[in-house]
Short mmCIF file of C-alpha atoms in Angstrom, two decimals:
data_model
loop_
_atom_site.label_atom_id
_atom_site.label_comp_id
_atom_site.label_asym_id
_atom_site.label_seq_id
_atom_site.Cartn_x
_atom_site.Cartn_y
_atom_site.Cartn_z
CA UNK A 1 126.53 66.04 123.01
CA UNK A 2 130.18 64.84 123.98
CA UNK A 3 131.93 67.07 126.61
CA UNK A 4 135.18 68.82 125.69
CA UNK A 5 137.98 67.37 127.78
CA UNK A 6 139.78 70.41 129.70
CA UNK A 7 141.84 68.69 132.10
CA UNK A 8 144.81 69.64 130.24
CA UNK A 9 143.90 73.29 130.28
CA UNK A 10 145.88 74.24 133.60
CA UNK A 11 148.98 72.49 132.05
CA UNK A 12 148.83 74.50 129.02
CA UNK A 13 148.27 77.51 130.68
CA UNK A 14 150.92 76.81 133.16
CA UNK A 15 153.33 76.56 130.11
CA UNK A 16 152.51 80.09 128.75
CA UNK A 17 152.65 81.34 132.44
CA UNK A 18 156.22 80.20 133.01
CA UNK A 19 157.27 81.61 129.58
CA UNK A 20 155.92 85.01 130.59
CA UNK A 21 157.59 84.60 134.12
CA UNK A 22 161.06 83.98 132.73
CA UNK A 23 160.89 86.75 129.72
CA UNK A 24 159.27 89.35 131.60
CA UNK A 25 161.42 92.06 133.65
CA UNK A 26 159.72 93.99 135.90
CA UNK A 27 159.49 97.81 135.49
CA UNK A 28 161.40 98.95 138.33
CA UNK A 29 161.70 102.62 137.93
CA UNK A 30 158.94 105.36 136.88
CA UNK A 31 159.36 107.68 134.53
CA UNK A 32 159.79 111.32 135.85
CA UNK A 33 161.23 113.23 132.61
CA UNK A 34 159.41 113.45 129.39
CA UNK A 35 161.31 111.41 126.66
CA UNK A 36 160.61 111.80 123.06
CA UNK A 37 163.31 109.75 121.82
CA UNK A 38 164.83 110.85 118.69
CA UNK A 39 164.49 108.61 115.30
CA UNK A 40 167.39 106.73 113.75
CA UNK A 41 167.41 104.15 110.93
CA UNK A 42 170.50 102.43 111.98
CA UNK A 43 169.83 101.20 115.41
CA UNK A 44 170.73 98.15 117.08
CA UNK A 45 169.06 96.48 119.92
CA UNK A 46 170.65 96.08 122.98
CA UNK A 47 171.25 92.51 123.77
CA UNK A 48 171.44 91.68 127.40
CA UNK A 49 169.01 93.47 129.56
CA UNK A 50 170.93 92.75 132.78
CA UNK A 51 174.17 94.53 131.56
CA UNK A 52 172.15 98.03 130.21
CA UNK A 53 172.01 100.73 132.78
CA UNK A 54 169.77 103.84 131.83
CA UNK A 55 170.55 107.42 132.18
CA UNK A 56 167.32 109.36 131.32
CA UNK A 57 167.53 113.10 130.09
CA UNK A 58 164.59 115.42 129.54
CA UNK A 59 162.07 118.12 130.98
CA UNK A 60 160.56 117.02 134.47
CA UNK A 61 156.81 115.82 133.94
CA UNK A 62 156.20 117.58 136.99
CA UNK A 63 156.33 121.52 136.01
CA UNK A 64 157.25 122.31 139.44
CA UNK A 65 160.50 121.22 138.93
CA UNK A 66 160.82 123.76 136.13
CA UNK A 67 161.06 123.40 132.42
CA UNK A 68 164.98 122.90 131.98
CA UNK A 69 166.44 119.50 131.44
CA UNK A 70 166.77 117.00 134.51
CA UNK A 71 168.51 114.07 134.76
CA UNK A 72 166.93 110.84 136.42
CA UNK A 73 169.02 107.91 137.59
CA UNK A 74 166.92 105.36 139.17
CA UNK A 75 164.04 106.92 140.84
CA UNK A 76 165.22 110.13 141.40
CA UNK A 77 166.64 113.50 139.89
CA UNK A 78 170.53 113.51 140.16
CA UNK A 79 173.07 115.90 139.00
CA UNK A 80 175.99 114.87 136.62
CA UNK A 81 178.30 114.53 139.44
CA UNK A 82 176.29 111.64 140.87
CA UNK A 83 176.92 109.64 137.41
CA UNK A 84 180.23 108.24 138.82
CA UNK A 85 178.86 107.02 142.19
CA UNK A 86 175.93 105.61 140.14
CA UNK A 87 178.09 103.75 137.64
CA UNK A 88 180.24 102.49 140.36
CA UNK A 89 177.20 101.26 142.40
CA UNK A 90 175.73 99.65 139.27
CA UNK A 91 178.93 97.88 138.44
CA UNK A 92 179.46 96.54 141.77
CA UNK A 93 176.21 94.80 141.68
CA UNK A 94 177.42 92.97 138.59
CA UNK A 95 179.52 89.62 137.82
CA UNK A 96 183.20 90.86 137.58
CA UNK A 97 183.18 89.11 133.93
CA UNK A 98 180.04 91.29 133.30
CA UNK A 99 181.48 94.64 134.19
CA UNK A 100 183.78 94.69 131.23
CA UNK A 101 180.37 94.23 128.85
CA UNK A 102 178.27 97.05 130.93
CA UNK A 103 176.43 99.38 128.50
CA UNK A 104 175.00 102.66 129.38
CA UNK A 105 172.14 103.61 127.40
CA UNK A 106 171.51 107.47 127.18
CA UNK A 107 167.93 108.04 126.99
CA UNK A 108 167.53 111.65 125.98
CA UNK A 109 164.38 113.82 124.95
CA UNK A 110 165.33 114.90 121.10
CA UNK A 111 165.14 118.74 122.41
CA UNK A 112 167.98 118.22 124.73
CA UNK A 113 170.96 120.60 124.22
CA UNK A 114 173.91 118.78 123.59
CA UNK A 115 175.74 120.30 126.24
CA UNK A 116 173.90 118.18 128.91
CA UNK A 117 174.83 115.03 126.69
CA UNK A 118 178.50 116.07 126.43
CA UNK A 119 178.61 116.38 130.27
CA UNK A 120 177.01 113.07 130.78
CA UNK A 121 179.86 111.65 128.11
CA UNK A 122 182.66 113.14 130.20
CA UNK A 123 181.10 112.15 133.26
CA UNK A 124 180.70 108.48 131.98
CA UNK A 125 184.42 108.66 130.68
CA UNK A 126 185.68 109.18 133.90
CA UNK A 127 183.74 106.55 135.67
CA UNK A 128 185.02 103.95 132.62
CA UNK A 129 181.84 103.14 131.60
CA UNK A 130 183.09 103.53 127.81
CA UNK A 131 180.50 101.34 125.96
CA UNK A 132 177.23 103.55 125.33
CA UNK A 133 174.33 103.63 123.10
CA UNK A 134 172.26 106.48 122.17
CA UNK A 135 168.90 105.34 122.65
CA UNK A 136 166.82 105.96 119.51
CA UNK A 137 163.38 104.49 117.85
CA UNK A 138 163.84 102.65 114.80
CA UNK A 139 162.53 104.53 111.74
CA UNK A 140 162.81 104.18 108.17
CA UNK A 141 164.00 107.28 106.30
CA UNK B 1 142.97 39.42 158.08
CA UNK B 2 140.26 41.59 156.85
CA UNK B 3 142.14 43.91 154.19
CA UNK B 4 140.58 47.25 154.15
CA UNK B 5 140.48 48.95 150.81
CA UNK B 6 141.94 52.62 151.06
CA UNK B 7 140.64 55.12 149.11
CA UNK B 8 143.11 57.76 147.99
CA UNK B 9 141.41 60.97 148.32
CA UNK B 10 141.52 63.14 145.07
CA UNK B 11 142.51 66.50 145.13
CA UNK B 12 139.84 68.80 143.63
CA UNK B 13 142.04 70.47 140.86
CA UNK B 14 139.04 72.11 139.02
CA UNK B 15 140.34 75.71 140.16
CA UNK B 16 143.94 75.60 139.60
CA UNK B 17 143.19 76.74 135.63
CA UNK B 18 141.45 79.55 137.58
CA UNK B 19 144.47 80.50 139.56
CA UNK B 20 146.75 80.08 136.99
CA UNK B 21 144.80 82.28 134.51
CA UNK B 22 145.11 85.28 137.04
CA UNK B 23 148.80 84.72 137.41
CA UNK B 24 149.07 84.45 133.53
CA UNK B 25 147.18 87.99 133.40
CA UNK B 26 149.30 89.32 135.91
CA UNK B 27 152.59 88.53 134.18
CA UNK B 28 150.99 90.02 130.99
CA UNK B 29 150.23 93.14 132.21
CA UNK B 30 153.43 93.77 134.40
CA UNK B 31 155.54 92.46 131.58
CA UNK B 32 157.31 95.33 128.98
CA UNK B 33 158.59 93.15 125.88
CA UNK B 34 160.00 96.44 124.36
CA UNK B 35 163.83 96.11 123.93
CA UNK B 36 165.79 99.22 123.94
CA UNK B 37 167.37 99.96 120.58
CA UNK B 38 170.19 102.53 119.76
CA UNK B 39 173.25 103.80 118.18
CA UNK B 40 176.31 101.90 119.76
CA UNK B 41 179.22 104.01 120.38
CA UNK B 42 182.70 103.45 122.32
CA UNK B 43 183.79 106.28 124.20
CA UNK B 44 187.77 107.02 124.12
CA UNK B 45 189.09 106.22 127.69
CA UNK B 46 189.65 109.60 130.04
CA UNK B 47 192.89 111.31 129.61
CA UNK B 48 195.78 110.19 132.26
CA UNK B 49 196.41 114.00 133.27
CA UNK B 50 194.18 116.65 132.41
CA UNK B 51 197.01 118.67 130.24
CA UNK B 52 197.29 115.82 127.43
CA UNK B 53 193.80 116.47 126.05
CA UNK B 54 193.45 115.63 122.43
CA UNK B 55 197.36 115.15 121.61
CA UNK B 56 196.59 112.71 118.91
CA UNK B 57 197.74 114.32 115.61
CA UNK B 58 195.96 113.42 112.41
CA UNK B 59 197.29 114.43 109.00
CA UNK B 60 195.07 117.05 107.58
CA UNK B 61 194.09 114.78 104.51
CA UNK B 62 192.97 111.98 106.91
CA UNK B 63 190.67 114.14 108.70
CA UNK B 64 187.15 114.74 107.77
CA UNK B 65 185.26 117.23 109.86
CA UNK B 66 181.66 116.97 110.54
CA UNK B 67 180.48 120.07 112.55
CA UNK B 68 176.64 120.61 113.56
CA UNK B 69 176.54 124.45 114.78
CA UNK B 70 173.89 125.79 117.44
CA UNK B 71 171.44 126.55 114.69
CA UNK B 72 171.51 122.71 113.85
CA UNK B 73 173.49 123.30 110.29
CA UNK B 74 175.80 120.66 109.35
CA UNK B 75 178.88 121.51 107.95
CA UNK B 76 181.13 118.71 106.07
CA UNK B 77 184.62 119.70 105.48
CA UNK B 78 187.50 117.52 103.81
CA UNK B 79 190.58 118.82 101.91
CA UNK B 80 188.72 118.51 98.72
CA UNK B 81 185.46 120.34 99.20
CA UNK B 82 183.01 121.87 102.24
CA UNK B 83 179.44 121.38 102.21
CA UNK B 84 176.68 123.01 104.20
CA UNK B 85 173.38 121.15 104.98
CA UNK B 86 170.53 123.36 106.42
CA UNK B 87 168.00 120.66 106.91
CA UNK B 88 167.37 117.16 107.24
CA UNK B 89 166.37 116.78 103.66
CA UNK B 90 169.36 118.29 102.49
CA UNK B 91 171.23 115.67 104.63
CA UNK B 92 169.75 112.88 103.04
CA UNK B 93 170.68 114.00 99.65
CA UNK B 94 167.62 115.98 98.44
CA UNK B 95 168.08 119.36 96.93
CA UNK B 96 170.99 119.17 94.66
CA UNK B 97 173.41 118.23 97.03
CA UNK B 98 175.57 115.04 97.62
CA UNK B 99 174.36 113.35 101.12
CA UNK B 100 176.74 113.34 103.91
CA UNK B 101 176.42 109.58 103.64
CA UNK B 102 177.48 109.72 100.07
CA UNK B 103 180.39 112.22 101.44
CA UNK B 104 181.45 109.94 104.00
CA UNK B 105 181.53 107.00 101.66
CA UNK B 106 183.72 108.71 99.17
CA UNK B 107 185.97 110.01 102.08
CA UNK B 108 186.47 106.48 103.29
CA UNK B 109 186.86 104.61 100.13
CA UNK B 110 189.10 107.25 97.83
CA UNK B 111 188.67 105.14 95.04
CA UNK B 112 190.96 107.33 92.77
CA UNK B 113 193.59 107.80 95.19
CA UNK B 114 193.11 111.36 95.41
CA UNK B 115 196.28 113.03 97.13
CA UNK B 116 193.73 115.12 98.85
CA UNK B 117 191.61 112.08 100.49
CA UNK B 118 193.18 109.91 102.94
CA UNK B 119 196.19 107.82 102.57
CA UNK B 120 195.92 104.25 100.80
CA UNK B 121 197.75 101.41 102.55
CA UNK B 122 197.72 98.35 101.35
CA UNK B 123 196.97 95.68 104.26
CA UNK B 124 196.10 91.97 104.31
CA UNK B 125 192.80 90.76 105.57
CA UNK B 126 193.11 87.19 105.11
CA UNK B 127 191.22 85.10 102.39
CA UNK B 128 189.14 85.71 100.50
CA UNK B 129 189.76 89.32 100.73
CA UNK B 130 193.48 89.31 100.49
CA UNK B 131 195.87 92.31 100.18
CA UNK B 132 193.64 95.38 99.20
CA UNK B 133 194.62 99.24 99.70
CA UNK B 134 192.56 100.95 102.46
CA UNK B 135 192.25 104.27 104.22
CA UNK B 136 193.36 102.80 107.52
CA UNK B 137 194.00 106.10 109.23
CA UNK B 138 190.82 108.15 108.18
CA UNK B 139 189.28 109.86 110.88
CA UNK B 140 185.87 111.23 110.71
CA UNK B 141 185.48 113.95 113.32
CA UNK B 142 182.20 114.85 114.78
CA UNK B 143 182.00 118.04 116.63
CA UNK B 144 178.90 120.03 117.90
CA UNK B 145 178.08 123.19 119.46
CA UNK B 146 177.05 123.07 123.19
CA UNK B 147 173.33 124.47 121.97
CA UNK B 148 173.20 121.72 119.21
CA UNK B 149 169.98 119.85 119.60
CA UNK B 150 170.14 116.27 120.45
CA UNK B 151 167.95 115.53 117.56
CA UNK B 152 170.02 116.86 114.83
CA UNK B 153 173.04 115.44 116.60
CA UNK B 154 171.54 111.89 116.39
CA UNK B 155 170.43 112.31 112.92
CA UNK B 156 173.98 113.02 111.80
CA UNK B 157 175.36 110.11 113.97
CA UNK B 158 172.88 107.94 112.20
CA UNK B 159 174.07 109.01 108.63
CA UNK B 160 177.59 108.34 109.57
CA UNK B 161 176.70 104.85 110.84
CA UNK B 162 174.55 104.56 107.60
CA UNK B 163 177.67 105.31 105.60
CA UNK B 164 179.81 102.72 107.12
CA UNK B 165 177.01 100.09 107.02
CA UNK B 166 176.47 100.49 103.55
CA UNK B 167 180.01 100.27 102.86
CA UNK B 168 180.19 96.74 105.06
CA UNK B 169 177.11 95.51 102.87
CA UNK B 170 179.05 96.35 99.39
CA UNK B 171 182.29 94.67 100.75
CA UNK B 172 180.04 91.52 101.83
CA UNK B 173 178.76 91.50 98.58
CA UNK B 174 182.13 91.91 96.75
CA UNK B 175 184.23 89.39 98.64
CA UNK B 176 181.66 87.03 100.02
CA UNK B 177 179.02 87.11 97.36
CA UNK B 178 176.04 87.37 99.84
CA UNK B 179 174.58 90.04 102.24
CA UNK B 180 176.46 91.24 105.28
CA UNK B 181 173.55 90.06 107.59
CA UNK B 182 174.08 86.42 106.20
CA UNK B 183 177.67 86.10 106.95
CA UNK B 184 179.21 84.49 109.88
CA UNK B 185 180.57 86.40 112.86
CA UNK B 186 183.97 85.74 111.72
CA UNK B 187 183.15 87.14 108.14
CA UNK B 188 181.49 89.79 109.67
CA UNK B 189 184.35 90.74 111.50
CA UNK B 190 186.64 90.56 108.56
CA UNK B 191 184.45 92.94 106.62
CA UNK B 192 184.38 95.36 109.91
CA UNK B 193 188.33 95.13 109.88
CA UNK B 194 187.98 96.31 106.15
CA UNK B 195 185.92 99.33 107.04
CA UNK B 196 186.62 100.17 110.79
CA UNK B 197 184.16 103.02 112.18
CA UNK B 198 186.57 105.57 112.84
CA UNK B 199 184.31 108.29 114.13
CA UNK B 200 185.79 110.78 117.07
CA UNK B 201 183.44 112.51 119.07
CA UNK B 202 185.36 115.65 120.18
CA UNK B 203 184.27 117.83 123.34
CA UNK B 204 181.61 120.54 122.38
CA UNK B 205 182.91 124.13 121.44
CA UNK B 206 180.47 127.17 122.39
CA UNK B 207 180.61 128.80 119.02
CA UNK B 208 177.31 130.35 118.61
CA UNK B 209 176.70 131.68 122.33
CA UNK B 210 173.39 131.43 123.51
CA UNK B 211 171.86 129.35 126.33
#
């Protein structure tokens, strides 16, 4: 019986490996709020991941923080007043040419009251982070 | 001179495949391919000083007010008519009411040059569109209550975007004879200029009280 030549197997696997290494972005934060994103049909994909900053809004997973809407920036809960510092920090970590293109993705639970969203929006305006995106799931309707 | 034949020791590379497979599985597991998607918006820059809030005057006929109240009902009001939508289905045009999308399209187009709908102005958009009358100054003002739910708000936002997207699609069909998605970036820009998204998101007011 002729044997199959598997000498090129490592090369193949390495090729796939490199593909994944390049395309992957490590999940850097663990979600601490419950997010059920609203649905929308006209959503656009956010192009460059490195230019996107996330703001998560929703009820806390852990019941000890209560059932109200909480905001998570990076890995901890924060108040609306912290947004400006957060944005400034994120901006500082970017290239100067990329700062103009910075997008803030607001990921909010669909049951969130607009009051919180508006507060966040006002804070973002003050921080001059004017490009925003309301995160939503793609749906046909 | 005796020549010693040197043997190059060969490295045993048979475990290379195993090692790379391990690495591969690791990256397969940690990678998240999901890309975020959403409705893109541009916020207005912050007011220079606190007193000059919302001083932009807009002619009444150029304004379409879309209001979402605390019980998640939507009202759309222009100089011509006012419409109430109680549910999502009505928003999409079921239940004997014109859908929000159609109302917005009618408002932006003003095909019959209705004096109660936004003013038509001749503007040059370059070939092949040429000079056409458009409602350059129209504003869709989206207002919401503090207790409006985000879900409804996004549903309404989505309908507004859908209205503009359909207008652009129709424009692309009319002037370029192909789908909007198939146009070049420059052509898309031209169509976007023809139908610019002029949605203003005002600060919410607390009409309904409640939490």
